[in-house]
Coordinates of C-alpha atoms in Angstrom, one line a residue:
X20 CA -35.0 31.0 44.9
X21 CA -34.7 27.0 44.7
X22 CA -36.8 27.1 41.3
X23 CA -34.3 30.0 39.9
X24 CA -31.2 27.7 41.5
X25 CA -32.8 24.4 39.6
X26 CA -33.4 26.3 35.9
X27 CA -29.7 27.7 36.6
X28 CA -28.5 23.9 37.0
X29 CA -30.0 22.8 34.2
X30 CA -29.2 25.4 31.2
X31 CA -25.8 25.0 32.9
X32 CA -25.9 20.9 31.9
X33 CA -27.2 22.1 28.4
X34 CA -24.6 24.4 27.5
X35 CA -22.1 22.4 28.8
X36 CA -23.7 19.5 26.4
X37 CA -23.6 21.7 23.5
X38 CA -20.6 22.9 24.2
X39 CA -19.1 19.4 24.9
X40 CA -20.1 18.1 22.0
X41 CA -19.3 21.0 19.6
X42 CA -15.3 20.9 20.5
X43 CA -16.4 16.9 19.9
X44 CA -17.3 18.2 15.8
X45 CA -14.5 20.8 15.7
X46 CA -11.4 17.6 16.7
X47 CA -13.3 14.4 14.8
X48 CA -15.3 16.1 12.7
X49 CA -18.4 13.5 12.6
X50 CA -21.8 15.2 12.1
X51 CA -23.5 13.9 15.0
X52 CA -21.7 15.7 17.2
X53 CA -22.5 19.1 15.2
X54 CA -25.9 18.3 14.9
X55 CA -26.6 17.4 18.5
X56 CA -24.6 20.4 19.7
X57 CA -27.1 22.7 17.7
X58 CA -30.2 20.4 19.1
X59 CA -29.3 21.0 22.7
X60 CA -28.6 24.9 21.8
X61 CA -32.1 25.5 19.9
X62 CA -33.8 22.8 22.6
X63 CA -32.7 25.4 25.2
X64 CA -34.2 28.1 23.4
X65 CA -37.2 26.7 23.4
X66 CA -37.1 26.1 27.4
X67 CA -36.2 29.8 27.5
X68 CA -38.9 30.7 25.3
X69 CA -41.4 28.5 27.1
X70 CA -40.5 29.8 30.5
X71 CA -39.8 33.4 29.6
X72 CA -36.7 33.4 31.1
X73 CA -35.0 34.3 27.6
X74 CA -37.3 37.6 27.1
X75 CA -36.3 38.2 30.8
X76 CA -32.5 37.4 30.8
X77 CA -31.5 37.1 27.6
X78 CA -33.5 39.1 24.9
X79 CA -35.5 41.9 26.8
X80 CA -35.4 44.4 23.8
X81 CA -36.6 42.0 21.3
X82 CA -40.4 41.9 20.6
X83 CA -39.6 39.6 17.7
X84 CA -37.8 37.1 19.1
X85 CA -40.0 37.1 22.6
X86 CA -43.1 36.3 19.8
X87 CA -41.3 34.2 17.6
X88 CA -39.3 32.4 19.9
X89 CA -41.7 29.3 20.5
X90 CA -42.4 28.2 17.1
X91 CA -38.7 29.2 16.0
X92 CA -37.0 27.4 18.3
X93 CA -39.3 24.5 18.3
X94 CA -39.0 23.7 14.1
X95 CA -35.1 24.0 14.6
X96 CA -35.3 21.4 17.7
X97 CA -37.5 19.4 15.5
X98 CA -35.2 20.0 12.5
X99 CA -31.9 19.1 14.1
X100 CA -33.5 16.0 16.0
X101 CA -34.3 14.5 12.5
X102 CA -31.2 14.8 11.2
X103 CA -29.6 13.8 14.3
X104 CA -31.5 10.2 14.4
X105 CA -30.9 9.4 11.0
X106 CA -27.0 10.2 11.8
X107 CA -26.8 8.4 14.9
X108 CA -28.7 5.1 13.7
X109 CA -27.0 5.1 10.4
X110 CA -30.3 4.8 8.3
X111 CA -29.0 5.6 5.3
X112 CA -26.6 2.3 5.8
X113 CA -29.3 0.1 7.1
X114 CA -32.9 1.3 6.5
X115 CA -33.2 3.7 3.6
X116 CA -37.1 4.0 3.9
X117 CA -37.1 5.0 7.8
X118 CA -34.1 7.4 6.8
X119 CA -36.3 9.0 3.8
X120 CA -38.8 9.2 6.3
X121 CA -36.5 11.5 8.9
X122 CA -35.7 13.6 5.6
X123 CA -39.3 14.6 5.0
X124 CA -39.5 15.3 9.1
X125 CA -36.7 17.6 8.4
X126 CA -38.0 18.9 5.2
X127 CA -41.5 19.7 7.4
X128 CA -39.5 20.9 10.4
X129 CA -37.6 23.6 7.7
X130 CA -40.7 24.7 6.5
X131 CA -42.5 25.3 9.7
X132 CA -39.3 27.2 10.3
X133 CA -39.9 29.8 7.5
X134 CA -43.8 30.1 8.5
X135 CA -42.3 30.9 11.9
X136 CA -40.5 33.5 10.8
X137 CA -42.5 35.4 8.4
X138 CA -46.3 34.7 9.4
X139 CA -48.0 35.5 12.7
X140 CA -47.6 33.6 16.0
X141 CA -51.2 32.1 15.7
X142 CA -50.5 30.5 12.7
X143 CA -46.8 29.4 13.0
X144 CA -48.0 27.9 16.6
X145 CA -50.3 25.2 14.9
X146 CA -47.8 24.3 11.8
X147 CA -45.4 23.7 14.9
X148 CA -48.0 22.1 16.9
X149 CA -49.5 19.8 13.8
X150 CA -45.6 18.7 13.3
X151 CA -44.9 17.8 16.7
X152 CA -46.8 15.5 17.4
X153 CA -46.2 13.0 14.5
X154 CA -42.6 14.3 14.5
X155 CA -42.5 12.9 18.2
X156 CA -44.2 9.6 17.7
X157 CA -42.5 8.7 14.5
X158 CA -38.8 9.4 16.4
X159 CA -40.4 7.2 18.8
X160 CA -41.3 3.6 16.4
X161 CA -38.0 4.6 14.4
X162 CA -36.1 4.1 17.8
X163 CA -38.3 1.3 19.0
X164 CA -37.7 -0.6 15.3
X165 CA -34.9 0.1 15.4
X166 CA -34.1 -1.7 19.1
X167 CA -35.8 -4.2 17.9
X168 CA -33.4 -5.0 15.2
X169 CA -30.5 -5.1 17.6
X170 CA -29.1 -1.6 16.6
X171 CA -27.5 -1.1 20.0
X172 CA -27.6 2.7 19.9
X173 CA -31.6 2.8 19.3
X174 CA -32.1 1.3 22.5
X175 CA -30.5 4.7 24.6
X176 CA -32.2 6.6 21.9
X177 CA -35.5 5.5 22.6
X178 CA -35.2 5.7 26.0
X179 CA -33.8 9.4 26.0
X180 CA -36.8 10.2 23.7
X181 CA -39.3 8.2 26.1
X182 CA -37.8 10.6 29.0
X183 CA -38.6 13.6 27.1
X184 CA -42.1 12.4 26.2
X185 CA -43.2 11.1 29.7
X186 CA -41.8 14.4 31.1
X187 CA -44.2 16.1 29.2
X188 CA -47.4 13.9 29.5
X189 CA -46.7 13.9 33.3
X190 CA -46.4 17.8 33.2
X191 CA -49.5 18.4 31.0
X192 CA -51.5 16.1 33.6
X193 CA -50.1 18.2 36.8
X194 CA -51.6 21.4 35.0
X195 CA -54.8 19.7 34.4
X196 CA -55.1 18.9 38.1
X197 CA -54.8 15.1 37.5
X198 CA -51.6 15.0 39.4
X199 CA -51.6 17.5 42.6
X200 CA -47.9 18.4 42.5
X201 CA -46.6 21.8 42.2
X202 CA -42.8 20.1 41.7
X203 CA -44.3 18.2 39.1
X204 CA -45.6 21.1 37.3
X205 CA -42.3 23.3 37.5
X206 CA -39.5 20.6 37.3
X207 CA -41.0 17.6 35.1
X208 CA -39.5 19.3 31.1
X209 CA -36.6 19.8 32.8
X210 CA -36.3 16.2 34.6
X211 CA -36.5 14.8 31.6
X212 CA -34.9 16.4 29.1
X213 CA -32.3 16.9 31.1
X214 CA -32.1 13.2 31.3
X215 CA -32.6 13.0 27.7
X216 CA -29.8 15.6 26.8
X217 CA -27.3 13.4 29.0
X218 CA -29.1 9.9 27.9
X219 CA -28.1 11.1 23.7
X220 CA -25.2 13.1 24.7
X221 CA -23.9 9.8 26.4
X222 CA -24.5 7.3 23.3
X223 CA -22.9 9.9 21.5
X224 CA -19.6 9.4 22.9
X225 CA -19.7 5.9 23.5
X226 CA -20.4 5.2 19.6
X227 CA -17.9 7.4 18.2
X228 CA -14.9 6.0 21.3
X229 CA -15.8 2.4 19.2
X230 CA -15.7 4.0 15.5
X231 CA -12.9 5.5 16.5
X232 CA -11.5 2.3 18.4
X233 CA -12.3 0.2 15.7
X234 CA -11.1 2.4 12.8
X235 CA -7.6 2.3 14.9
X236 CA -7.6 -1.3 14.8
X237 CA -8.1 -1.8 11.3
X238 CA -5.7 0.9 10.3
X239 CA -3.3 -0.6 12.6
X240 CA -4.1 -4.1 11.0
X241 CA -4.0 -2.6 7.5
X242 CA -0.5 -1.0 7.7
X243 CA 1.2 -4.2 9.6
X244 CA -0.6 -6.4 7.1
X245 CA 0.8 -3.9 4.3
X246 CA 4.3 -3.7 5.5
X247 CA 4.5 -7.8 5.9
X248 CA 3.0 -8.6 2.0
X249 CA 3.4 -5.4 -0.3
X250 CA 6.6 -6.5 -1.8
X251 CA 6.0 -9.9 -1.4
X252 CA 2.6 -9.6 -3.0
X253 CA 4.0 -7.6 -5.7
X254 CA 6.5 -10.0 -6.7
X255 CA 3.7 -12.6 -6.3
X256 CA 1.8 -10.7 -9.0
X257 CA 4.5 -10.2 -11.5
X258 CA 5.7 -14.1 -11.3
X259 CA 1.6 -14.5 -11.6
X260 CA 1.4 -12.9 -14.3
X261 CA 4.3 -14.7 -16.2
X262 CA 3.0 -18.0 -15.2
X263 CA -0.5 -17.0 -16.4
X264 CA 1.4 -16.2 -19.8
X265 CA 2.7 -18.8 -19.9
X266 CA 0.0 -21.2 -19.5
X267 CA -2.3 -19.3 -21.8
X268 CA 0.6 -19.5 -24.5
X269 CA 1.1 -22.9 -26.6
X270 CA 4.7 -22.0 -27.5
X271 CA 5.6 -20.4 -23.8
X272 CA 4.9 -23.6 -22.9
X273 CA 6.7 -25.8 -25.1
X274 CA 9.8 -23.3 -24.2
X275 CA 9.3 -24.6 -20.4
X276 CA 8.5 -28.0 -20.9
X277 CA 10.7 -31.4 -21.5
X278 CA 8.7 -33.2 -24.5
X279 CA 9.7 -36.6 -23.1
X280 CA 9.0 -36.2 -19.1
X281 CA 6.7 -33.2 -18.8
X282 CA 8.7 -31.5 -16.5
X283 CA 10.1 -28.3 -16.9
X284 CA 13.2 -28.1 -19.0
X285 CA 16.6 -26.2 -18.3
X286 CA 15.2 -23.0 -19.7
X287 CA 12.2 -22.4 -17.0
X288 CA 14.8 -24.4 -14.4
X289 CA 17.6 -21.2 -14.3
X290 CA 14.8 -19.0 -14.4
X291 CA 12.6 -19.8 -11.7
X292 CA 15.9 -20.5 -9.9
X293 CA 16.9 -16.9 -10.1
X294 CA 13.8 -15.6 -8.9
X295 CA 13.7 -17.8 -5.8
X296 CA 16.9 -16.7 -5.0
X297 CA 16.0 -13.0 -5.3
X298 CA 13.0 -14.2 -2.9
X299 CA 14.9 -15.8 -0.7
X300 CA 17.6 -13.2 0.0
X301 CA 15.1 -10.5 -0.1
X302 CA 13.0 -12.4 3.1
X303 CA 15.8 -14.1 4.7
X304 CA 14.7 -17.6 3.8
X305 CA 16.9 -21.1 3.0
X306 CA 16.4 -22.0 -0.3
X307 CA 18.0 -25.5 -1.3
X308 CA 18.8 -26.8 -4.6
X309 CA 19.3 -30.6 -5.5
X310 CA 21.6 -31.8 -8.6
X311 CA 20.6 -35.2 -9.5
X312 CA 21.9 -37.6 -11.6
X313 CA 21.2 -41.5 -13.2
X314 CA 24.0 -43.6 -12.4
X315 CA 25.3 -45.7 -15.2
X316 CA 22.3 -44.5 -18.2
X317 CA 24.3 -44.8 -20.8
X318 CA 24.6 -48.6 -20.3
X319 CA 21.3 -49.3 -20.0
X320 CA 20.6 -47.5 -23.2
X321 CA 23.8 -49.1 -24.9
X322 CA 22.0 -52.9 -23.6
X323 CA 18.1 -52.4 -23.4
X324 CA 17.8 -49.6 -26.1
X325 CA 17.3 -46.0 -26.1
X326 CA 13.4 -46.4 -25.9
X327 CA 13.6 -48.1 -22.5
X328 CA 16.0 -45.4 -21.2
X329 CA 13.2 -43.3 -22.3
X330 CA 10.5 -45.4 -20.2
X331 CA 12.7 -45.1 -17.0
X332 CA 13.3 -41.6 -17.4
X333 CA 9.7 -41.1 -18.0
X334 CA 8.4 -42.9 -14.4
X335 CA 11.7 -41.1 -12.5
X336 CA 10.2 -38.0 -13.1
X337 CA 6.7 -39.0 -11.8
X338 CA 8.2 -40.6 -8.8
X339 CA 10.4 -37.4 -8.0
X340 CA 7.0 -34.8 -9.0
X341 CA 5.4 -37.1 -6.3
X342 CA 8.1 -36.9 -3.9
X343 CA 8.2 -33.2 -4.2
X344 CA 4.7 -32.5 -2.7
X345 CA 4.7 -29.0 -1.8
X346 CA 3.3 -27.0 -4.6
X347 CA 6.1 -24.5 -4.1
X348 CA 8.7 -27.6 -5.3
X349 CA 9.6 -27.5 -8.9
X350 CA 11.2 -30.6 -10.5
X351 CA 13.0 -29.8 -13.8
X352 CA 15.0 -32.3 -16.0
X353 CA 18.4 -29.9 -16.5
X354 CA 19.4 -32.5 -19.8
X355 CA 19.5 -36.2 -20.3
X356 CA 19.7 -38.1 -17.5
X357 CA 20.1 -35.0 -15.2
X358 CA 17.3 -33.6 -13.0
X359 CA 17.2 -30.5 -10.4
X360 CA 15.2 -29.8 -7.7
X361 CA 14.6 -26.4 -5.9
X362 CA 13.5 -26.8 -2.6
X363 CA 11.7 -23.1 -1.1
X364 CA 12.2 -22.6 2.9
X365 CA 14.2 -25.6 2.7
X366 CA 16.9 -25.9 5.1
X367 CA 20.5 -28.2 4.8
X368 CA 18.9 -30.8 7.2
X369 CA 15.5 -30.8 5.5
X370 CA 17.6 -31.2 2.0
X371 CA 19.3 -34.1 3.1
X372 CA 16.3 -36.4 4.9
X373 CA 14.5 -35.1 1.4
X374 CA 17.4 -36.4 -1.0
X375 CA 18.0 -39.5 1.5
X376 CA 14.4 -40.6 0.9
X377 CA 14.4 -40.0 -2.3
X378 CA 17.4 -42.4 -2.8
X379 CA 15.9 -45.2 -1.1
X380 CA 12.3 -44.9 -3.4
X381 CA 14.3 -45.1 -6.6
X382 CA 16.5 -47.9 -4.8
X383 CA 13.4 -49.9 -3.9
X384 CA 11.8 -49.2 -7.3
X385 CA 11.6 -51.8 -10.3
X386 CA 10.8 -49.7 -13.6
X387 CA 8.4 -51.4 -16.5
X388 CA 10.1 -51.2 -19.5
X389 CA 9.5 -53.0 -23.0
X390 CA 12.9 -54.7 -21.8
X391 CA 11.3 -55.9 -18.6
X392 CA 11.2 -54.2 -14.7
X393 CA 14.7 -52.7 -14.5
X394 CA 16.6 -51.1 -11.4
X395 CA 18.6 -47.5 -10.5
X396 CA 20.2 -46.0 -8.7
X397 CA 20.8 -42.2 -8.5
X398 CA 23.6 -39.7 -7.4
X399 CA 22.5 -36.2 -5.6
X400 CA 24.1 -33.3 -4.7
X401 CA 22.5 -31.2 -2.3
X402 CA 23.1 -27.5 -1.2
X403 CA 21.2 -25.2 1.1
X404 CA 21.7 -21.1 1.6
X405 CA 21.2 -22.0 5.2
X406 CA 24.7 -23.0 5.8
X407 CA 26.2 -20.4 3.0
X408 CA 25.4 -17.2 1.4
X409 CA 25.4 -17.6 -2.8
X410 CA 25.4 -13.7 -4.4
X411 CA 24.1 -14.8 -8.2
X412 CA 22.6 -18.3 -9.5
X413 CA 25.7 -19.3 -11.1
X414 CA 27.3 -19.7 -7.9
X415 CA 24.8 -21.6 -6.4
X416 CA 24.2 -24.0 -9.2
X417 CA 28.1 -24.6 -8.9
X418 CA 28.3 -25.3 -5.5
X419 CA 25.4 -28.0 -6.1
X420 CA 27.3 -29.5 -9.3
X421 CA 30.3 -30.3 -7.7
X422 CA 28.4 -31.7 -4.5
X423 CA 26.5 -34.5 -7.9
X424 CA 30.3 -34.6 -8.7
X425 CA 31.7 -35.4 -5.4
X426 CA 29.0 -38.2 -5.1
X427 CA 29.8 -39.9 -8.3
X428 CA 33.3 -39.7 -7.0
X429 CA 32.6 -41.6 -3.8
X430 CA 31.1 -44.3 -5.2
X431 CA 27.5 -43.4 -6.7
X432 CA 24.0 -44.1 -5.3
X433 CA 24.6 -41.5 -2.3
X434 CA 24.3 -37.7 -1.8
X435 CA 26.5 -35.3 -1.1
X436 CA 26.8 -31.8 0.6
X437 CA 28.8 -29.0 -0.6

């Protein structure tokens, strides 16, 4: 009664495994979990086959299958366990020739299938025999190689398979008398792979819960990183693209450039300011604009010459490129003596301590000319979308003019704020 309690208990754990893991195929439909659903089905077999309890039980009418049922059972364990170990340790990903070498195992196990089936039980007992015992020890150094790589799965693997195997080396010695234990003789298979089925059924679940954990994650990542840059990154691209064009193109770029200071002219100034400002209502960022302006040119050209107006105009626009030092700053020269400066992510306060500094370097500065080191002085007008909203360019650009206006006005060599 025990021994018929203790069989009961353990084909219970198997189909619950099989079961278990076949609604585990049907809702994530990963392979393993198909594959080791039919192992622990035709493994069952073959303990019902083994201990007759299947002729008895299960299939009392059926000669066939009461033959049969050992070698058939055993090529489809032997079959399903290939295909399971090169699923679960991803050998195709990491080690093609131990994968190739499941796929002949599986190959061997299908063909000692169909001897099973249509020769005697003599001869399909030796083909199953002959393919068990390499089949065993090679599932054995692929786990262990595996382990030994760091393959974290390998290591439950191998010791689910080394449960199976010493249940069966520990059983064959009871029957040959070596061990004296009847318990050992009855109970040791099932030990074992019973341990075996939970030690594989286990690993199972724990991989796919950290696929599946991990796939979450990076979908999760993916769609917040694709909601934060995919119209960004588009816009990026197509302003890329321009730029590229016009860097590859030798008369793009003389349509963007000022011959005399190498900055870009008022053409590539309205523009790039236009598509700032699309960028910067689009993700709610300040954008400021700077109008700036040499005060009193046109009498150092009517004194020293035109050539050294040129000179000074020529080292301004270096000093305010260097000023500007974020790469996302564009200095243009807007038409004779007037520059502009668009400012990205650039607050009112920012503007002003940038256009306040800038004063003082040209202040400071003594320009070499072929008329000797001459001084300026500049007038800016400043304007930020922090402190008001602009619909279109043209309004922005106005409200920037008539701050340079209103700091001629006052006197010159100051900045103002519309």
């Amino acid at each position: 009664m025990n021994r018929r309690i203790a069989e009961g208990i353990y084909f219970g754990v198997l189909l619950c495994m099989a079961v278990y893991n076949l609604f585990g195929f049907i809702a994530s439909r990963e392979p393993e979990f198909g594959v080791y659903s039919l192992y622990t089905l035709f493994f069952a077999g073959l303990m019902l086959s083994l201990e007759g309890l299947g002729f008895h039980y299960l299939w009392p009418d059926s000669l066939y299958l009461q033959d049969k049922g050992i070698p058939i059972f055993g090529s489809l364990t032997f079959l399903t366990a290939a295909l399971f170990a090169y699923q679960l340790l991803e050998l195709k990903r990491y080690r093609y020739t131990w994968g190739r070498g499941l796929m002949v195992m599986a190959f061997l196990a299908g063909l000692s299938l169909l001897i099973a089936i249509f020769a005697n039980y003599r001869v399909s007992i030796h083909v199953l025999l002959s393919l068990a015992v390499p089949g065993c020890l090679f599932l054995l150094v692929v786990g262990v190689y595996m382990w030994r790589k760091g393959f974290v799965y390998a290591r439950i693997f191998t010791l689910a398979w080394c449960s199976l195997l010493v249940s069966v080396v520990v059983n064959s010695l009871g029957y040959l008398g070596i061990i004296d234990s009847m318990f050992i003789q009855r109970h040791a298979i099932m030990i074992g792979s019973g341990i075996e089925i939970l030690l594989l059924s286990w690993v199972l679940a724990v991989r796919y819960s950290e696929q599946r954990k991990e796939r979450l994650q990076a979908e999760q990542r993916h769609n917040r990183e694709l909601e934060e840059s995919v119209d960004e990154r588009t816009f990026e691209l197509q302003v890329a693209l321009r730029e590229l064009q016009d860097v590859n193109t030798e008369l793009e770029q003389k349509n963007t450039e000022d011959p005399l200071t190498g900055l870009y002219n008022r053409r590539y100034f309205q523009q790039h300011l236009e598509r700032e400002l699309r960028r910067t209502l689009r993700r709610e960022l300040p954008l400021a604009l700077l109008m700036v302006d040499v005060d009193h040119f046109k009498p150092v050209n009517d004194t020293y010459g035109h050539l050294a107006g040129d000179q000074i105009l020529q080292q301004l626009a270096k000093l305010m490129q260097q000023h500007a030092k974020r790469a996302a700053d564009i200095v243009c020269r807007y038409g004779g003596e007037e520059f502009a400066i668009i400012l990205p992510e650039t607050d009112l306060q920012e503007a002003e301590a940038f256009a306040s500094q800038l004063l003082e370097k040209v202040r400071n500065t003594e320009f070499k000319t072929d008329a000797g080191l001459l001084k300026i002085t500049l007038s800016i007008g400043v304007i930020s979308t922090s402190v008001r909203i602009f619909d279109n360019v043209d309004e922005l650009f106005k409200a920037a003019d008539d701050a340079l206006y209103a700091a001629k006005h006052e006197g010159r060599d100051r900045l103002a704020v519309q």
